[in-house]
């Protein structure tokens, strides 16, 4: 199985640069506002740093060096983290990546304000690219994410959802930010409109694939690997692909419909998890994830053969194979 | 007494432009996401529209027309509204400007997401100025606001607060956005660095003055004019200038100290309101507000004599005299 460390080999230095940028945000506040510096230190920790990696690899496909993309890379990861802080606050989630959430350590109020600060800081870093298209892309991306989450909030605990609704939601929730990274990298590399489109399409389809796998892992992963309880999406009223497929298969009588109307959901959620795991629904969902990963890579062959392009191919494989 | 309508005479057309921009935001979503369009229609309503007015008047002092400033004006009011949406969600406030808050109508989750969307939309509108300094100013302003609110959250229900802490808080909470409007207007008008500084200083000091009067009105206003209960700042644990002066006067024994430690705060808050109103504390607070309004206008005489400059003088008067 592919390892992120080898896929990231061409961009090691750049990813270290993002880490350094993150440290500076808290360091500059250690004197003036130590409580905030502590929160920033806690939360500005990269996970898979997929979005910075995507922006760097995208620019490198067109021969542009890491330094020019560093603000975009940093901004995209910071925006990602900010949305997670607000998501967890809204969901009242206790853990994420096996660590306590900001709202669980510091409370809802401070989590909202820290998220707001991070949005704004990410916007300022995006402006450091000195490219107005990047700034506008940043602002549009956050609008898509927020409307997508709002749509999800209106749809939660609603059993009448189609595959189209699901795709619309995950494209707002995840694919938009992947697009910001890949298309943004192409913009900063002054790529041609058609090359920009190759990168947009890569980011978009990779984002869908990534989110579908995330939604699968919520059903099949174990709580330890995932750093959050199994079935937690359903428990929050969010109907994802495996759940949709289960409802399709048993339209009249299924634990998800029961769950959506119930006050005590845990038994229904557990039954849904079990039914999904003992059927071919997980396989079908993986096929769909694989289909989007293939779509992502479809036009990469039109780009020059570089180490960066090879990493993009590998990343599409990794995303489907990953276990957390 | 001065009326806003006459102060705003030179910018009527521009303010109408902001209103039109606001309507477009919801209109473009009426088909695709009607629930969101309804929320946007509800909240994108200008109040005193001070920030748009400031940005237009500032640019007009240097002969720049309203059209060039419209995106800055729209962005500043939208950013203001977004911060109010999050503030009310955090404070669990029920009413604002005599209307129900977004969190009270649609709940906390949707209020947070709508605020996030409005931040992002305001950022996109700021980028329409096509001026990177404006975009950076926007991003820095939101960082100052969010850190200021975070500082307030850490300081709430803490009786050990100085006048300096208070000034720091209100400069983050209010003056920063006034500065974005006035300095931003000067930037778009290509004003000289010294003229830019005159406008920054006007916005900063006017913002402090405005917030001090707001804090006074929270004690002396009536609930109907203010659209929120009297003493609500104290009730939320926020110690403002009148409360600080009361604590200074009775360091050993005062209802604010009692209130900050109590679980049932209402009787203590009522006593603080009464003690403040029956002393000269309100007069002293108004003197302070007047002092900052004068500071704001201090260097306006260096600018050419225009209708816009006259409106800025009048606005400084209005802000101290207003009753809500």
Coordinates of N, CA and C in Angstrom, one line a residue, chain A residues 114-260:
Chain A
X114 N -12.7 31.5 17.6 CA -11.5 31.0 17.0 C -11.6 30.6 15.6
X115 N -12.7 30.0 15.2 CA -13.0 29.7 13.8 C -13.1 30.9 13.0
X116 N -13.8 31.9 13.5 CA -13.9 33.2 12.7 C -12.5 33.8 12.5
X117 N -11.7 33.8 13.6 CA -10.3 34.3 13.4 C -9.6 33.6 12.4
X118 N -9.7 32.2 12.4 CA -8.9 31.4 11.4 C -9.4 31.7 10.0
X119 N -10.7 31.9 9.8 CA -11.2 32.2 8.4 C -10.5 33.5 8.0
X120 N -10.5 34.5 8.9 CA -9.9 35.8 8.5 C -8.4 35.7 8.2
X121 N -7.8 34.9 9.1 CA -6.3 34.8 8.9 C -6.0 34.1 7.6
X122 N -6.8 33.0 7.3 CA -6.7 32.3 6.0 C -6.9 33.3 4.8
X123 N -7.8 34.2 5.0 CA -8.1 35.2 3.9 C -6.9 36.1 3.7
X124 N -6.3 36.5 4.9 CA -5.1 37.4 4.7 C -4.0 36.6 4.1
X125 N -3.8 35.4 4.4 CA -2.7 34.6 3.8 C -2.9 34.4 2.3
X126 N -4.2 34.2 2.0 CA -4.6 34.1 0.6 C -4.2 35.3 -0.2
X127 N -4.4 36.5 0.5 CA -4.0 37.8 -0.2 C -2.5 37.9 -0.4
X128 N -1.7 37.2 0.4 CA -0.3 37.2 0.2 C 0.2 36.7 -1.1
X129 N -0.7 35.9 -1.8 CA -0.4 35.5 -3.1 C -0.3 36.7 -4.1
X130 N -0.9 37.8 -3.7 CA -0.9 39.0 -4.5 C -1.6 38.7 -5.8
X131 N -2.6 37.8 -5.8 CA -3.3 37.4 -7.0 C -4.8 37.5 -6.6
X132 N -5.5 38.4 -7.3 CA -6.9 38.7 -6.9 C -7.8 37.5 -7.3
X133 N -7.4 36.7 -8.3 CA -8.2 35.5 -8.6 C -8.2 34.5 -7.5
X134 N -7.0 34.4 -6.8 CA -6.9 33.5 -5.7 C -7.8 34.0 -4.5
X135 N -7.8 35.3 -4.3 CA -8.6 35.8 -3.2 C -10.0 35.6 -3.4
X136 N -10.5 35.8 -4.7 CA -11.9 35.6 -5.0 C -12.2 34.1 -4.9
X137 N -11.3 33.2 -5.4 CA -11.5 31.8 -5.3 C -11.7 31.4 -3.8
X138 N -10.8 31.9 -3.0 CA -10.9 31.7 -1.5 C -12.3 32.0 -1.0
X139 N -12.7 33.3 -1.3 CA -14.0 33.7 -0.8 C -15.2 32.9 -1.3
X140 N -15.1 32.6 -2.6 CA -16.2 31.8 -3.2 C -16.2 30.4 -2.6
X141 N -15.0 29.8 -2.3 CA -14.9 28.5 -1.7 C -15.6 28.4 -0.3
X142 N -15.3 29.4 0.5 CA -15.9 29.5 1.8 C -17.4 29.7 1.7
X143 N -17.9 30.4 0.7 CA -19.3 30.5 0.5 C -20.0 29.2 0.1
X144 N -19.3 28.5 -0.8 CA -19.8 27.2 -1.2 C -19.9 26.2 0.0
X145 N -18.8 26.2 0.8 CA -18.7 25.4 2.0 C -19.9 25.7 3.0
X146 N -20.0 27.0 3.3 CA -21.0 27.4 4.3 C -22.4 27.1 3.8
X147 N -22.7 27.4 2.5 CA -24.0 27.1 1.9 C -24.3 25.6 2.0
X148 N -23.2 24.8 1.6 CA -23.4 23.4 1.6 C -23.7 22.9 3.0
X149 N -23.0 23.4 4.0 CA -23.3 23.0 5.4 C -24.7 23.4 5.8
X150 N -25.1 24.6 5.4 CA -26.4 25.1 5.7 C -27.5 24.2 5.1
X151 N -27.2 23.7 3.8 CA -28.1 22.8 3.1 C -28.2 21.5 3.9
X152 N -27.0 21.0 4.4 CA -27.0 19.8 5.2 C -27.8 20.0 6.4
X153 N -27.7 21.2 7.0 CA -28.5 21.4 8.3 C -30.0 21.4 8.0
X154 N -30.4 21.9 6.9 CA -31.8 21.9 6.5 C -32.3 20.4 6.2
X155 N -31.3 19.6 5.7 CA -31.7 18.3 5.2 C -31.5 17.2 6.3
X156 N -30.9 17.7 7.5 CA -30.6 16.6 8.5 C -31.9 16.0 9.0
X157 N -31.9 14.8 9.3 CA -33.0 14.0 9.8 C -34.2 14.0 8.8
X158 N -33.8 14.2 7.5 CA -34.9 14.2 6.5 C -34.6 12.9 5.6
X159 N -35.5 12.0 5.6 CA -35.3 10.7 4.9 C -35.4 10.8 3.4
X160 N -36.0 11.9 2.9 CA -36.3 12.0 1.5 C -35.1 12.7 0.8
X161 N -34.0 11.9 0.6 CA -32.9 12.5 0.0 C -32.4 11.6 -1.2
X162 N -32.0 12.3 -2.2 CA -31.6 11.5 -3.4 C -30.1 11.5 -3.5
X163 N -29.6 10.7 -4.4 CA -28.1 10.6 -4.7 C -27.6 12.0 -5.1
X164 N -28.5 12.7 -5.9 CA -28.1 14.0 -6.4 C -27.9 15.0 -5.2
X165 N -28.9 14.9 -4.2 CA -28.7 15.8 -3.0 C -27.4 15.5 -2.4
X166 N -27.1 14.2 -2.2 CA -25.8 13.8 -1.6 C -24.6 14.3 -2.3
X167 N -24.6 14.2 -3.6 CA -23.4 14.7 -4.4 C -23.3 16.2 -4.2
X168 N -24.4 16.9 -4.3 CA -24.4 18.3 -4.1 C -23.8 18.7 -2.8
X169 N -24.2 17.9 -1.7 CA -23.7 18.2 -0.4 C -22.2 18.0 -0.3
X170 N -21.7 16.8 -0.8 CA -20.3 16.6 -0.6 C -19.5 17.4 -1.5
X171 N -20.1 17.9 -2.6 CA -19.2 18.7 -3.5 C -19.0 20.1 -2.8
X172 N -20.0 20.5 -2.0 CA -19.9 21.8 -1.2 C -19.0 21.5 0.0
X173 N -19.2 20.4 0.6 CA -18.5 20.1 1.9 C -17.0 19.9 1.7
X174 N -16.6 19.2 0.6 CA -15.3 18.7 0.5 C -14.6 19.1 -0.9
X175 N -15.4 18.9 -2.0 CA -14.7 19.0 -3.3 C -14.4 20.5 -3.5
X176 N -15.2 21.4 -3.0 CA -14.9 22.9 -3.3 C -13.5 23.3 -2.8
X177 N -13.1 22.8 -1.6 CA -11.8 23.2 -1.1 C -10.7 22.5 -1.8
X178 N -10.9 21.2 -2.3 CA -9.9 20.5 -3.1 C -9.7 21.3 -4.4
X179 N -10.8 21.8 -5.0 CA -10.7 22.7 -6.2 C -9.9 23.9 -5.9
X180 N -10.2 24.6 -4.8 CA -9.4 25.8 -4.5 C -7.9 25.4 -4.5
X181 N -7.5 24.3 -3.9 CA -6.1 23.9 -3.9 C -5.6 23.6 -5.3
X182 N -6.3 22.8 -6.1 CA -5.7 22.4 -7.3 C -5.8 23.5 -8.4
X183 N -7.0 24.1 -8.5 CA -7.1 25.1 -9.5 C -6.3 26.4 -9.1
X184 N -6.2 26.6 -7.8 CA -5.4 27.7 -7.3 C -3.9 27.5 -7.7
X185 N -3.5 26.3 -7.5 CA -2.1 26.0 -7.9 C -1.8 26.3 -9.4
X186 N -2.8 25.9 -10.2 CA -2.7 26.1 -11.7 C -2.7 27.6 -12.0
X187 N -3.6 28.4 -11.3 CA -3.6 29.8 -11.5 C -2.3 30.5 -11.2
X188 N -1.7 30.1 -10.0 CA -0.5 30.7 -9.6 C 0.7 30.3 -10.5
X189 N 0.5 29.2 -11.2 CA 1.5 28.7 -12.2 C 1.3 29.3 -13.6
X190 N 0.3 30.2 -13.7 CA -0.1 30.8 -15.0 C -0.3 29.7 -16.0
X191 N -1.0 28.6 -15.6 CA -1.3 27.5 -16.5 C -2.4 28.0 -17.5
X192 N -2.5 27.4 -18.7 CA -3.5 27.8 -19.7 C -4.9 27.4 -19.2
X193 N -5.9 28.1 -19.7 CA -7.3 27.7 -19.3 C -7.6 26.2 -19.4
X194 N -7.1 25.5 -20.4 CA -7.4 24.1 -20.4 C -6.7 23.3 -19.4
X195 N -5.4 23.7 -19.1 CA -4.7 23.1 -18.0 C -5.3 23.4 -16.6
X196 N -5.8 24.6 -16.5 CA -6.5 25.0 -15.3 C -7.7 24.1 -15.1
X197 N -8.4 23.8 -16.2 CA -9.6 23.0 -16.1 C -9.2 21.5 -15.8
X198 N -8.1 21.0 -16.3 CA -7.7 19.7 -15.9 C -7.5 19.6 -14.4
X199 N -6.9 20.6 -13.8 CA -6.6 20.7 -12.4 C -7.9 20.8 -11.6
X200 N -8.8 21.7 -12.1 CA -10.1 21.8 -11.4 C -10.8 20.5 -11.3
X201 N -10.9 19.8 -12.5 CA -11.6 18.6 -12.6 C -10.9 17.5 -11.7
X202 N -9.6 17.5 -11.6 CA -8.9 16.6 -10.7 C -9.3 16.8 -9.3
X203 N -9.2 18.1 -8.9 CA -9.6 18.4 -7.5 C -11.0 18.1 -7.1
X204 N -11.9 18.4 -8.1 CA -13.3 18.2 -7.8 C -13.6 16.7 -7.7
X205 N -13.2 15.9 -8.6 CA -13.5 14.5 -8.5 C -12.8 13.8 -7.4
X206 N -11.5 14.2 -7.2 CA -10.8 13.7 -6.0 C -11.5 14.0 -4.7
X207 N -12.0 15.2 -4.6 CA -12.8 15.6 -3.4 C -14.0 14.7 -3.2
X208 N -14.7 14.4 -4.3 CA -15.9 13.6 -4.2 C -15.5 12.2 -3.7
X209 N -14.4 11.7 -4.3 CA -13.9 10.3 -4.0 C -13.5 10.3 -2.5
X210 N -12.8 11.3 -2.1 CA -12.3 11.4 -0.7 C -13.5 11.4 0.3
X211 N -14.5 12.1 0.0 CA -15.6 12.3 0.9 C -16.4 11.0 0.9
X212 N -16.6 10.3 -0.2 CA -17.3 9.1 -0.2 C -16.6 8.0 0.7
X213 N -15.2 8.0 0.5 CA -14.5 7.1 1.4 C -14.6 7.4 2.8
X214 N -14.5 8.7 3.1 CA -14.8 9.2 4.5 C -16.1 8.7 5.0
X215 N -17.1 8.8 4.2 CA -18.5 8.4 4.6 C -18.5 6.8 4.8
X216 N -17.8 6.1 3.9 CA -17.7 4.6 4.1 C -17.0 4.3 5.4
X217 N -15.9 5.0 5.7 CA -15.1 4.7 6.9 C -15.9 5.0 8.2
X218 N -16.9 5.9 8.1 CA -17.7 6.1 9.2 C -18.6 4.9 9.6
X219 N -18.7 4.0 8.6 CA -19.5 2.8 8.9 C -18.6 1.6 9.2
X220 N -17.4 1.5 8.5 CA -16.6 0.3 8.6 C -15.4 0.4 9.5
X221 N -15.0 1.7 9.7 CA -13.8 1.9 10.4 C -14.0 1.5 11.9
X222 N -12.9 1.4 12.7 CA -13.2 1.3 14.1 C -12.9 2.6 14.7
X223 N -13.5 2.8 15.9 CA -13.5 4.2 16.5 C -12.0 4.6 16.8
X224 N -11.1 3.7 17.0 CA -9.7 4.0 17.4 C -9.0 4.6 16.1
X225 N -9.1 3.9 15.0 CA -8.5 4.5 13.8 C -9.1 5.8 13.4
X226 N -10.4 5.9 13.5 CA -11.0 7.1 12.9 C -11.0 8.2 13.9
X227 N -10.7 7.9 15.2 CA -10.7 9.0 16.2 C -12.1 9.6 16.5
X228 N -13.1 8.9 16.1 CA -14.5 9.3 16.4 C -15.4 8.0 16.4
X229 N -16.6 8.1 17.0 CA -17.4 6.9 17.1 C -17.9 6.4 15.7
X230 N -18.1 5.1 15.5 CA -18.6 4.5 14.3 C -20.1 4.9 14.2
X231 N -20.5 5.2 13.0 CA -21.9 5.6 12.8 C -22.3 7.0 13.2
X232 N -21.2 7.9 13.4 CA -21.5 9.2 14.0 C -22.2 10.1 13.0
X233 N -22.0 9.9 11.7 CA -22.8 10.7 10.7 C -24.3 10.5 10.9
X234 N -24.7 9.2 10.9 CA -26.1 8.9 11.0 C -26.6 9.5 12.3
X235 N -25.8 9.3 13.4 CA -26.2 9.8 14.7 C -26.5 11.3 14.7
X236 N -25.8 12.0 13.8 CA -26.0 13.4 13.7 C -27.1 13.8 12.7
X237 N -27.7 12.7 12.1 CA -28.8 13.0 11.2 C -28.3 13.2 9.7
X238 N -27.0 12.9 9.5 CA -26.5 13.1 8.1 C -26.5 11.8 7.4
X239 N -27.3 11.8 6.3 CA -27.5 10.5 5.5 C -26.4 10.5 4.4
X240 N -25.5 9.6 4.4 CA -24.4 9.5 3.4 C -24.7 8.3 2.5
X241 N -23.8 8.1 1.5 CA -24.0 7.2 0.5 C -24.4 5.7 1.0
X242 N -23.6 5.2 1.9 CA -24.0 3.8 2.3 C -25.5 3.8 2.9
X243 N -25.8 4.8 3.6 CA -27.2 4.9 4.2 C -28.2 5.0 3.1
X244 N -27.9 5.9 2.1 CA -28.8 6.0 1.0 C -29.0 4.7 0.2
X245 N -27.9 3.9 0.1 CA -28.1 2.6 -0.6 C -28.9 1.7 0.2
X246 N -28.8 1.7 1.5 CA -29.6 0.8 2.4 C -31.0 1.2 2.3
X247 N -31.3 2.5 2.3 CA -32.7 2.9 2.2 C -33.3 2.6 0.8
X248 N -32.5 2.7 -0.3 CA -32.9 2.2 -1.6 C -33.3 0.8 -1.6
X249 N -32.5 0.0 -0.9 CA -32.7 -1.5 -1.0 C -33.9 -1.9 -0.2
X250 N -34.2 -1.2 0.9 CA -35.3 -1.6 1.8 C -36.2 -0.3 1.9
X251 N -36.9 0.1 0.9 CA -37.6 1.4 0.9 C -38.7 1.4 2.0
X252 N -39.3 0.3 2.2 CA -40.5 0.3 3.2 C -40.0 0.3 4.6
X253 N -39.0 -0.6 4.9 CA -38.7 -0.8 6.3 C -37.2 -0.9 6.5
X254 N -36.7 0.2 7.0 CA -35.2 0.2 7.3 C -34.9 1.0 8.5
X255 N -33.8 0.6 9.1 CA -33.4 1.2 10.4 C -33.1 2.7 10.3
X256 N -32.8 3.2 9.1 CA -32.5 4.6 9.0 C -33.7 5.5 9.1
X257 N -34.8 5.0 8.4 CA -36.1 5.7 8.6 C -36.5 5.7 10.0
X258 N -36.3 4.6 10.7 CA -36.7 4.4 12.1 C -35.9 5.4 12.9
X259 N -34.6 5.4 12.6 CA -33.7 6.3 13.3 C -34.0 7.7 13.2
X260 N -34.3 8.2 12.0 CA -34.5 9.6 11.7 C -35.7 10.1 12.5

